[in-house]
C-alpha positions as protocol buffer text, in pm:
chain_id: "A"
residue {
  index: 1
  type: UNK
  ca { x: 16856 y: -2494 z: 3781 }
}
residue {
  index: 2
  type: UNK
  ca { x: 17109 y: -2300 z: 4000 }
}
residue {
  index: 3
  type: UNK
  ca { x: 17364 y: -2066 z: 3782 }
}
residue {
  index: 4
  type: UNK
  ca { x: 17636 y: -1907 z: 3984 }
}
residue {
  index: 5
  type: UNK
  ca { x: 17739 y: -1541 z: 3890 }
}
residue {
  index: 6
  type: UNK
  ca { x: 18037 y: -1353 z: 4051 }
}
residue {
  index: 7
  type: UNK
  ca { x: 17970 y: -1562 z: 4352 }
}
residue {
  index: 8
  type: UNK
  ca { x: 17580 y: -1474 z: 4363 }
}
residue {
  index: 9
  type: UNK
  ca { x: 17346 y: -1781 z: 4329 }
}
residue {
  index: 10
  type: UNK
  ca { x: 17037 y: -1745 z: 4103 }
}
residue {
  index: 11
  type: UNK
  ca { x: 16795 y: -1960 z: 4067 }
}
residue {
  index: 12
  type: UNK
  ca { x: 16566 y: -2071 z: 3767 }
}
residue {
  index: 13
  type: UNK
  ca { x: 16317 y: -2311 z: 3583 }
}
residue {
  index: 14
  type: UNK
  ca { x: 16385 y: -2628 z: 3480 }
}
residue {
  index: 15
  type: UNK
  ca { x: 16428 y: -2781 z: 3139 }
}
residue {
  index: 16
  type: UNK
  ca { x: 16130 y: -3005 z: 3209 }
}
residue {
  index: 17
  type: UNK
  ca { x: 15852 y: -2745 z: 3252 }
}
residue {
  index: 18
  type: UNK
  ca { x: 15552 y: -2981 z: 3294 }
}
residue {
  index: 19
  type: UNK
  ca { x: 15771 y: -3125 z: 3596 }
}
residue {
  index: 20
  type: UNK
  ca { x: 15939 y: -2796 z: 3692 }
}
residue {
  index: 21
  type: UNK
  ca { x: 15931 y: -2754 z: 4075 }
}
residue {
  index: 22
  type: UNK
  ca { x: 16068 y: -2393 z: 4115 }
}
residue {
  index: 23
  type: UNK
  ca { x: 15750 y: -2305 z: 4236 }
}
residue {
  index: 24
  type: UNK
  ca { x: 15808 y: -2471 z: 4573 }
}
residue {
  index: 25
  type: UNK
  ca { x: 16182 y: -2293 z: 4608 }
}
residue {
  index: 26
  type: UNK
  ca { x: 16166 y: -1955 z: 4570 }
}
residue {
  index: 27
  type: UNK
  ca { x: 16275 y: -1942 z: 4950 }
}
residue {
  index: 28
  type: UNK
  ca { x: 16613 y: -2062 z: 4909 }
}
residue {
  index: 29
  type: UNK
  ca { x: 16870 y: -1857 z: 5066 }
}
residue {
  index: 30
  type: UNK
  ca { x: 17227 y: -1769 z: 4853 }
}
residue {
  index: 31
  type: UNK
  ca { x: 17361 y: -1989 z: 5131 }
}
residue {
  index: 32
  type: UNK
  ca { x: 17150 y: -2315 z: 5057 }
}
residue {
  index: 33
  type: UNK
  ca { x: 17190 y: -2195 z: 4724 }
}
residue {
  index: 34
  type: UNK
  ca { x: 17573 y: -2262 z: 4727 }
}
residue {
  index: 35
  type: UNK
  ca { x: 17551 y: -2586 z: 4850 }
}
residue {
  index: 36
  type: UNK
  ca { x: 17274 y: -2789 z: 4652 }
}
residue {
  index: 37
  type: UNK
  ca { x: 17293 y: -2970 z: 4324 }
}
residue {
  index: 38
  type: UNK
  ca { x: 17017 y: -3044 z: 4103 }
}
residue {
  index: 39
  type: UNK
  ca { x: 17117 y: -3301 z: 3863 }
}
residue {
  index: 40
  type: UNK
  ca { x: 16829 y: -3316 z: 3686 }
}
residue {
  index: 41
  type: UNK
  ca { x: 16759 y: -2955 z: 3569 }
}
residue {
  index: 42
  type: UNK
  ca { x: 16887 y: -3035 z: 3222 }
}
residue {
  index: 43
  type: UNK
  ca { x: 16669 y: -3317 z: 3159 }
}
residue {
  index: 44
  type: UNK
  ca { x: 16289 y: -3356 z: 3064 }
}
residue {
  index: 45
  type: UNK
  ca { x: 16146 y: -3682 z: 3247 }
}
residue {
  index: 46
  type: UNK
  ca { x: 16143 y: -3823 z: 2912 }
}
residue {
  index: 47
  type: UNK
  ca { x: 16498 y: -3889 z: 2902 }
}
residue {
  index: 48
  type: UNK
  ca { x: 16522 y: -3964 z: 3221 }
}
residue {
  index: 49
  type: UNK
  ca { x: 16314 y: -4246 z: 3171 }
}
residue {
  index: 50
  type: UNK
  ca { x: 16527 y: -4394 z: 2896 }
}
residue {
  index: 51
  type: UNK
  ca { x: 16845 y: -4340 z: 3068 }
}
residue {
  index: 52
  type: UNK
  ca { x: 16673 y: -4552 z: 3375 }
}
residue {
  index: 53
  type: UNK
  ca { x: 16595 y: -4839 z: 3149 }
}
residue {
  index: 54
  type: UNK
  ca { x: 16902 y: -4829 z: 2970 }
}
residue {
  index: 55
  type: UNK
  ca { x: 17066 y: -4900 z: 3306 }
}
residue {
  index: 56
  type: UNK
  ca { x: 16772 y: -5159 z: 3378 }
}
residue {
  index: 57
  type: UNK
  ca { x: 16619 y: -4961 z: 3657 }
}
residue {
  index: 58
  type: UNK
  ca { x: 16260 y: -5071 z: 3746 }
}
residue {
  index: 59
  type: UNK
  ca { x: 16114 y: -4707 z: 3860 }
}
residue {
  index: 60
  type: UNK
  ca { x: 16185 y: -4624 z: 3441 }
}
residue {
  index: 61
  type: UNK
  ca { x: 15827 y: -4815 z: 3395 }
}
residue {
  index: 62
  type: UNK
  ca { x: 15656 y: -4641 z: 3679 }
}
residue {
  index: 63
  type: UNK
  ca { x: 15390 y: -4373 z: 3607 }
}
residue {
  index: 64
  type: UNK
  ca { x: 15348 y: -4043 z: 3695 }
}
residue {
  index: 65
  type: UNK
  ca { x: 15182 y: -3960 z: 4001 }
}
residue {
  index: 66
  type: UNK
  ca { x: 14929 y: -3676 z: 4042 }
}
residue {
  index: 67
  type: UNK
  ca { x: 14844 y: -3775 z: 4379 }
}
residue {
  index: 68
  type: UNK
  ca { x: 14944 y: -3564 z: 4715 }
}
residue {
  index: 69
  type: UNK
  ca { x: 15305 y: -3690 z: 4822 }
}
residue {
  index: 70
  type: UNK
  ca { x: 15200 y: -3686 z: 5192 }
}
residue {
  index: 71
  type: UNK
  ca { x: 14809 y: -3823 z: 5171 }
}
residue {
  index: 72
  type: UNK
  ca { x: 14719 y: -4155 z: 5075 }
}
residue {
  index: 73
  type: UNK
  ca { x: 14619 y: -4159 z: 4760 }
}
residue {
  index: 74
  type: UNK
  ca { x: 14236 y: -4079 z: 4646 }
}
residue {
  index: 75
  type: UNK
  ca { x: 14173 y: -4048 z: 5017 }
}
residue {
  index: 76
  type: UNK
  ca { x: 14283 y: -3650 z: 5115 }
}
residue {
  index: 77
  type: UNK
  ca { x: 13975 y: -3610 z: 5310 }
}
residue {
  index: 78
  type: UNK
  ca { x: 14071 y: -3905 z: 5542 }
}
residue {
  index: 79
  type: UNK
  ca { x: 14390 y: -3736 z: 5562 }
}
residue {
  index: 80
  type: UNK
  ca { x: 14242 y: -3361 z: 5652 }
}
residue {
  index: 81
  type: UNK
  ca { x: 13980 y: -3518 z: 5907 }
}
residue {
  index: 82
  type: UNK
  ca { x: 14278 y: -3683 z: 6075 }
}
residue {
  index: 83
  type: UNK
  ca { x: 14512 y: -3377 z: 6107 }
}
residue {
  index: 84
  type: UNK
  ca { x: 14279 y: -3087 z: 6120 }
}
residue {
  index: 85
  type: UNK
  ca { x: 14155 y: -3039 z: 6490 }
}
residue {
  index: 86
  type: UNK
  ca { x: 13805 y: -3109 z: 6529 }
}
residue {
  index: 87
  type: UNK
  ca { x: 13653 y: -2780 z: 6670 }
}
residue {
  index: 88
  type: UNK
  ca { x: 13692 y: -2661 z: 6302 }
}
residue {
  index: 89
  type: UNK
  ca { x: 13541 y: -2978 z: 6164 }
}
residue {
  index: 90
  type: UNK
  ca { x: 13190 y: -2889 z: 6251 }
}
residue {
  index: 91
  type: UNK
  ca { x: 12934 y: -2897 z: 5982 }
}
residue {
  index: 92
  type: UNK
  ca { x: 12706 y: -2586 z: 5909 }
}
residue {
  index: 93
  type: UNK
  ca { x: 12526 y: -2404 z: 5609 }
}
residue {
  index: 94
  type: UNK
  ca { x: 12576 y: -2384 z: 5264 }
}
residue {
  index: 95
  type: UNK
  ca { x: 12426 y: -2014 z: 5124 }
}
residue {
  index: 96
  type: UNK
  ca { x: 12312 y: -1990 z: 4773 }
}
residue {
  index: 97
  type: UNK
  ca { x: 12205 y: -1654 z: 4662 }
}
residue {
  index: 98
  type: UNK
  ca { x: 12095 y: -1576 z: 5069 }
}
residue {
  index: 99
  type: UNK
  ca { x: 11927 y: -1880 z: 5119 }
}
residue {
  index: 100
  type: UNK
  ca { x: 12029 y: -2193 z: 5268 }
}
residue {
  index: 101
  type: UNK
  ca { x: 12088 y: -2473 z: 5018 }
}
residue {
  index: 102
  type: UNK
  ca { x: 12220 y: -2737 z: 5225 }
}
residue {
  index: 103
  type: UNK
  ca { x: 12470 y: -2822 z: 5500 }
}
residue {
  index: 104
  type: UNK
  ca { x: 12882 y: -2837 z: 5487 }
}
residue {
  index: 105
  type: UNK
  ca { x: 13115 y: -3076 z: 5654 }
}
residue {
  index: 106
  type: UNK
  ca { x: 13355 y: -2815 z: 5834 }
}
residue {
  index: 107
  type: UNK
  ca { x: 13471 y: -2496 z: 5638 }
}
residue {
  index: 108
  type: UNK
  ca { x: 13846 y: -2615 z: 5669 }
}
residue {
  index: 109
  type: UNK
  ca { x: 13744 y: -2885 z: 5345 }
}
residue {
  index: 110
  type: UNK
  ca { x: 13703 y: -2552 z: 5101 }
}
residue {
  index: 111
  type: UNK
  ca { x: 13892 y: -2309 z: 4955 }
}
residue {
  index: 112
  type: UNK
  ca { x: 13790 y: -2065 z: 4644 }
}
residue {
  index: 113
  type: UNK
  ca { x: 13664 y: -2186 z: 4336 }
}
residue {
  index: 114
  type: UNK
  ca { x: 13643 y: -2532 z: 4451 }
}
residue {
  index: 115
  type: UNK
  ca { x: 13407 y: -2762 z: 4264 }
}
residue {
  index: 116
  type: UNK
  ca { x: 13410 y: -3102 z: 4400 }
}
residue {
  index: 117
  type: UNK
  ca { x: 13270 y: -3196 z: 4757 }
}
residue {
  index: 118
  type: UNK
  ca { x: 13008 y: -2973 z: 4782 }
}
residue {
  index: 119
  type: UNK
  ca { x: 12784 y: -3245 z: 4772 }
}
residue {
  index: 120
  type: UNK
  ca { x: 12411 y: -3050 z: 4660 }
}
residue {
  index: 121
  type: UNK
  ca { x: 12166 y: -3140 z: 4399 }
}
residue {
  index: 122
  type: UNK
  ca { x: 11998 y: -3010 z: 4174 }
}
residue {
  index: 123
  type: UNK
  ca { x: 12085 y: -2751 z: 3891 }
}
residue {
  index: 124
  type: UNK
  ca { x: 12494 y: -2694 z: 3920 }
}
residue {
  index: 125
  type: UNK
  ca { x: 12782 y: -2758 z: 3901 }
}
residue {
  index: 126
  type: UNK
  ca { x: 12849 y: -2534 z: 4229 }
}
residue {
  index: 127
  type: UNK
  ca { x: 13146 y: -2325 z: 4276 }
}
residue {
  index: 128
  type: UNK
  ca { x: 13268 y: -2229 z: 4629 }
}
residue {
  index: 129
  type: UNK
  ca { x: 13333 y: -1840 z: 4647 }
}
residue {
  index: 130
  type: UNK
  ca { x: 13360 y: -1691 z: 5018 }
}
residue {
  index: 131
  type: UNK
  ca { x: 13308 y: -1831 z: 5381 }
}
residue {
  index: 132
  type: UNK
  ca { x: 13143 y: -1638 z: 5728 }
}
residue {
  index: 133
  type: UNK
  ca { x: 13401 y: -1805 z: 6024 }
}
residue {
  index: 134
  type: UNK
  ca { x: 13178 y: -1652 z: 6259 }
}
residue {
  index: 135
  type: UNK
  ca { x: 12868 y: -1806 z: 6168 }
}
residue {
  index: 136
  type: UNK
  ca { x: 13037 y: -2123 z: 6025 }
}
residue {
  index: 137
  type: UNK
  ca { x: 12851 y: -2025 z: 5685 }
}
residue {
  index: 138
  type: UNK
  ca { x: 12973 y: -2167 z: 5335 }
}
residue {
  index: 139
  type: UNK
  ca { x: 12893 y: -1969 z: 5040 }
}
residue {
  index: 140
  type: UNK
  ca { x: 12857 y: -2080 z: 4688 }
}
residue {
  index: 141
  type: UNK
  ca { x: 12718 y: -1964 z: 4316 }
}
residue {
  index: 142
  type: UNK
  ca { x: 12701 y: -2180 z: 3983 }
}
residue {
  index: 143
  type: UNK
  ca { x: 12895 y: -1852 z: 3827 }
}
residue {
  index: 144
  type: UNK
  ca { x: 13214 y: -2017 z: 3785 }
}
residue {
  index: 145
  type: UNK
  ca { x: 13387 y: -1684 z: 3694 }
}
residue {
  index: 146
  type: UNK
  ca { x: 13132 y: -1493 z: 3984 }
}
residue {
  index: 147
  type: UNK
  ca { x: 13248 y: -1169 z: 4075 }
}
residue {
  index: 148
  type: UNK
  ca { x: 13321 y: -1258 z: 4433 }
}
residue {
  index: 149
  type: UNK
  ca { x: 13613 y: -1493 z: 4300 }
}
residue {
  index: 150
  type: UNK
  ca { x: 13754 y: -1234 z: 4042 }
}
residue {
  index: 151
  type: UNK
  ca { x: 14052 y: -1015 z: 4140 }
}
residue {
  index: 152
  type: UNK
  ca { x: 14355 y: -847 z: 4036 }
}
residue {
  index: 153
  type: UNK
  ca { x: 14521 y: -732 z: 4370 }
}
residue {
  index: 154
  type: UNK
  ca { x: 14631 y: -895 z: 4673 }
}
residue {
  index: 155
  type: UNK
  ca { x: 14921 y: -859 z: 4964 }
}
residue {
  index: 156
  type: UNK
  ca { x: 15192 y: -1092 z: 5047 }
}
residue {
  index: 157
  type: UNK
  ca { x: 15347 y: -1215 z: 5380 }
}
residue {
  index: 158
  type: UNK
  ca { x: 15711 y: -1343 z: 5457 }
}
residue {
  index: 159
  type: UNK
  ca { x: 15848 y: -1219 z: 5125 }
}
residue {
  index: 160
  type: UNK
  ca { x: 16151 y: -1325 z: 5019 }
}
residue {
  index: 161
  type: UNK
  ca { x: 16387 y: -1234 z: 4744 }
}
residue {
  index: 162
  type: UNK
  ca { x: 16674 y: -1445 z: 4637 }
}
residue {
  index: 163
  type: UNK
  ca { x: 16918 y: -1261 z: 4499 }
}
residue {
  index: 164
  type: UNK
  ca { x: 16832 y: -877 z: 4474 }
}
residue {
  index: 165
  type: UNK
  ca { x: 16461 y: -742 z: 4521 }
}
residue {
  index: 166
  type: UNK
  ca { x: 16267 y: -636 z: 4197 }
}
residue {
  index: 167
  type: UNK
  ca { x: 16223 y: -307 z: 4077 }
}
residue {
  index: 168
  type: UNK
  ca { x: 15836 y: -149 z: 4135 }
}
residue {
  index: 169
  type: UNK
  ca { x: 15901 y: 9 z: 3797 }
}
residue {
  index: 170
  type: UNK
  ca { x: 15902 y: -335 z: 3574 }
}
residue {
  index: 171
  type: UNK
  ca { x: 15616 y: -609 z: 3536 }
}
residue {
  index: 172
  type: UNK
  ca { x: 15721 y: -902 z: 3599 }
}
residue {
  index: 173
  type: UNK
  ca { x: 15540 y: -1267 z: 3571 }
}
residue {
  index: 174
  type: UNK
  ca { x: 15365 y: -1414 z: 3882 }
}
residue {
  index: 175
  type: UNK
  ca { x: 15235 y: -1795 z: 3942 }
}
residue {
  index: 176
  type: UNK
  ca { x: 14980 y: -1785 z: 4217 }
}
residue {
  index: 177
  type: UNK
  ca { x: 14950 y: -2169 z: 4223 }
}
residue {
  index: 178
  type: UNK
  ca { x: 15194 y: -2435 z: 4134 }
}
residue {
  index: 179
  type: UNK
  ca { x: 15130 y: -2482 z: 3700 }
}
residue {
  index: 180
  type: UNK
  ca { x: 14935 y: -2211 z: 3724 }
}
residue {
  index: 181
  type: UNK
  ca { x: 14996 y: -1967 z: 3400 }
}
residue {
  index: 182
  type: UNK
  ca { x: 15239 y: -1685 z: 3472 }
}
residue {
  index: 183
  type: UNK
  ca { x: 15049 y: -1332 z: 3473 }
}
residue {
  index: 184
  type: UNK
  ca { x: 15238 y: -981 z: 3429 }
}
residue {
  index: 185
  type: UNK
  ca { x: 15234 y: -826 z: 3747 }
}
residue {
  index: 186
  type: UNK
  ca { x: 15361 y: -497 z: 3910 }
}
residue {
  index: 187
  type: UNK
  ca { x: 15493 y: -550 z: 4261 }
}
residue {
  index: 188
  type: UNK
  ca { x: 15499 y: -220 z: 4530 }
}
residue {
  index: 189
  type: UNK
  ca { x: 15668 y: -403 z: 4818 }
}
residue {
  index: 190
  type: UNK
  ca { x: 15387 y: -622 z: 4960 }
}
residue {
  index: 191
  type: UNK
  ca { x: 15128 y: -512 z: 4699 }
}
residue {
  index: 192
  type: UNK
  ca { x: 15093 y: -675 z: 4392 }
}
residue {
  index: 193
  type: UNK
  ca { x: 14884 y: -592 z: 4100 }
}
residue {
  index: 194
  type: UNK
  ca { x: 14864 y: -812 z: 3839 }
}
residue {
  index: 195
  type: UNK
  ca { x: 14779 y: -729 z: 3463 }
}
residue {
  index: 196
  type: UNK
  ca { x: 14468 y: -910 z: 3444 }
}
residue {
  index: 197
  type: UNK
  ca { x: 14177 y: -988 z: 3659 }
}
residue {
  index: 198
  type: UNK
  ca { x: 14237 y: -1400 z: 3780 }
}
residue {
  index: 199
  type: UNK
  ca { x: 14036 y: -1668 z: 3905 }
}
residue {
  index: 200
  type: UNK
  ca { x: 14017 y: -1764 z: 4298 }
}
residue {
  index: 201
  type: UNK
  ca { x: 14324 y: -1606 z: 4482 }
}
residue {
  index: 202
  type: UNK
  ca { x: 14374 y: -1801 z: 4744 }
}
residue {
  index: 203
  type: UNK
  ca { x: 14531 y: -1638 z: 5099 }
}
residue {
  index: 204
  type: UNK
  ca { x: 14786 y: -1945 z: 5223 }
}
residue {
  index: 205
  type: UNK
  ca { x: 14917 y: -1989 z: 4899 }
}
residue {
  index: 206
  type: UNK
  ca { x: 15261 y: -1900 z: 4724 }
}
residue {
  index: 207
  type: UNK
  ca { x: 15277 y: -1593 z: 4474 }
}
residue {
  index: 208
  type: UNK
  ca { x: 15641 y: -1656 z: 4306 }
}
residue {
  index: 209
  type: UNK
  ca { x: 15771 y: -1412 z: 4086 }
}
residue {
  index: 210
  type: UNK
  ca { x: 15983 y: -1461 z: 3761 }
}
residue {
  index: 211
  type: UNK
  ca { x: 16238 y: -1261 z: 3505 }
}
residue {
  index: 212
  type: UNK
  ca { x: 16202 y: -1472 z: 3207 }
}
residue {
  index: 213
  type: UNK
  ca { x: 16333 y: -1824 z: 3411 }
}
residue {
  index: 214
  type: UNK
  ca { x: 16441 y: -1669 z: 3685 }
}
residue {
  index: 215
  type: UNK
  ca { x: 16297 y: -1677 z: 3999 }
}
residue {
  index: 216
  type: UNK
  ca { x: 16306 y: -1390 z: 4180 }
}
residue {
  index: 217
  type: UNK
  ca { x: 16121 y: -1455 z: 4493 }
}
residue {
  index: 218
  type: UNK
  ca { x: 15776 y: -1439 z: 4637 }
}
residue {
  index: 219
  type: UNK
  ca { x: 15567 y: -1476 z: 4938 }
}
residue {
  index: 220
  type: UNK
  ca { x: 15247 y: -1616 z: 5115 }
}
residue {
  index: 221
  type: UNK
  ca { x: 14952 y: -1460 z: 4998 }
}
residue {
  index: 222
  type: UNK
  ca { x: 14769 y: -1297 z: 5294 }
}
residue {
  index: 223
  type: UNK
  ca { x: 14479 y: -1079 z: 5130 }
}
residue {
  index: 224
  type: UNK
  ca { x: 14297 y: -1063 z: 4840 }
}
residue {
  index: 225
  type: UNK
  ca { x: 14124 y: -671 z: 4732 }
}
């Protein structure tokens, strides 16, 4: 939703928050800002749903997807293996406590706290927590909340503010993963601090920051303390 205020453009949440994409725009510049429309922002899918079949509109009766736009669908591996080069897909060791457990598929597959496609048996569930690019080494621990995964700090990259930056003084709430739940954070120019320690920071991803619904901003997370 895009309110405009004594000719400054602010940006914020949705009606619809299971479907809210803000997450994805906190980029926007006051100039793309001024010239986009969303038509929807009022609306929960719901009614948009009913207004489609009302008008006889056969996408009304199509379900949600919660597939990857861009990969085929069940198949993001085949999609990875395809577009990441394949120096980086070369397979290597899995390290459990110091010892080797068992052998990865190319470290490019992982990323912290995953759970799925580690591919060992006996006693887990497994839960990915660090990497060694050096020595192509995976490593992993059946503590899903292990230490090594646990943080409360981190720096961000390419930030970007869309209307005025935020004051270091306030806390304000940060999403460090699209439908992830907001935390209270403190941000110090690149530095943020958040009020709680969270689960698997990831570097490459988005930390957005919000006023109530308002999007302030955010930037690429680049390293987790």
């Amino acid at each position: 939703k895009i309110l405009n205020k004594k000719n400054k453009y602010y940006l914020y949440r949705g009606e619809d928050v299971s479907k809210d994409q803000s997450y994805f725009l906190y980029n926007l510049t006051q100039t793309q800002l001024k010239h986009i429309l969303f038509p929807n922002s009022n609306y929960i899918k719901n009614d948009i749903r009913k207004l489609a079949a009302q008008h006889k509109i056969p996408q009304a009766k199509i379900k949600d997807s919660q597939d990857v736009c861009f990969a085929p669908r069940k198949h993001h591996d085949k999609f990875l293996k395809k577009n990441i080069p394949k120096k980086y897909q070369q397979p290597g060791d899995i390290i459990l406590d110091g010892e080797k457990v068992g052998e990865h598929k190319g470290l490019p597959f992982f990323t912290y706290g995953q759970r799925q496609g580690i591919n060992l048996g006996g006693q887990g569930p497994y839960y990915v927590i660090g990497w060694n690019k050096k020595n192509n080494q995976l490593f992993i621990s059946k503590d899903a909340q292990d230490k090594k995964i646990m943080s409360n700090s981190f720096t961000i990259k390419n930030v970007h503010w869309i209307s005025e930056p935020p004051k270091s003084t306030q806390k304000y709430d940060c999403q460090i993963r699209y439908q992830a739940k907001p935390i209270k954070a403190k941000i110090q120019k690149n530095k943020i601090t958040l009020s709680t320690k969270v689960r698997a920071i990831s570097p490459g991803q988005s930390a957005v920051f919000y006023k109530g619904k308002q999007v302030l901003g955010g930037g690429i997370i680049n390293k987790v303390n």
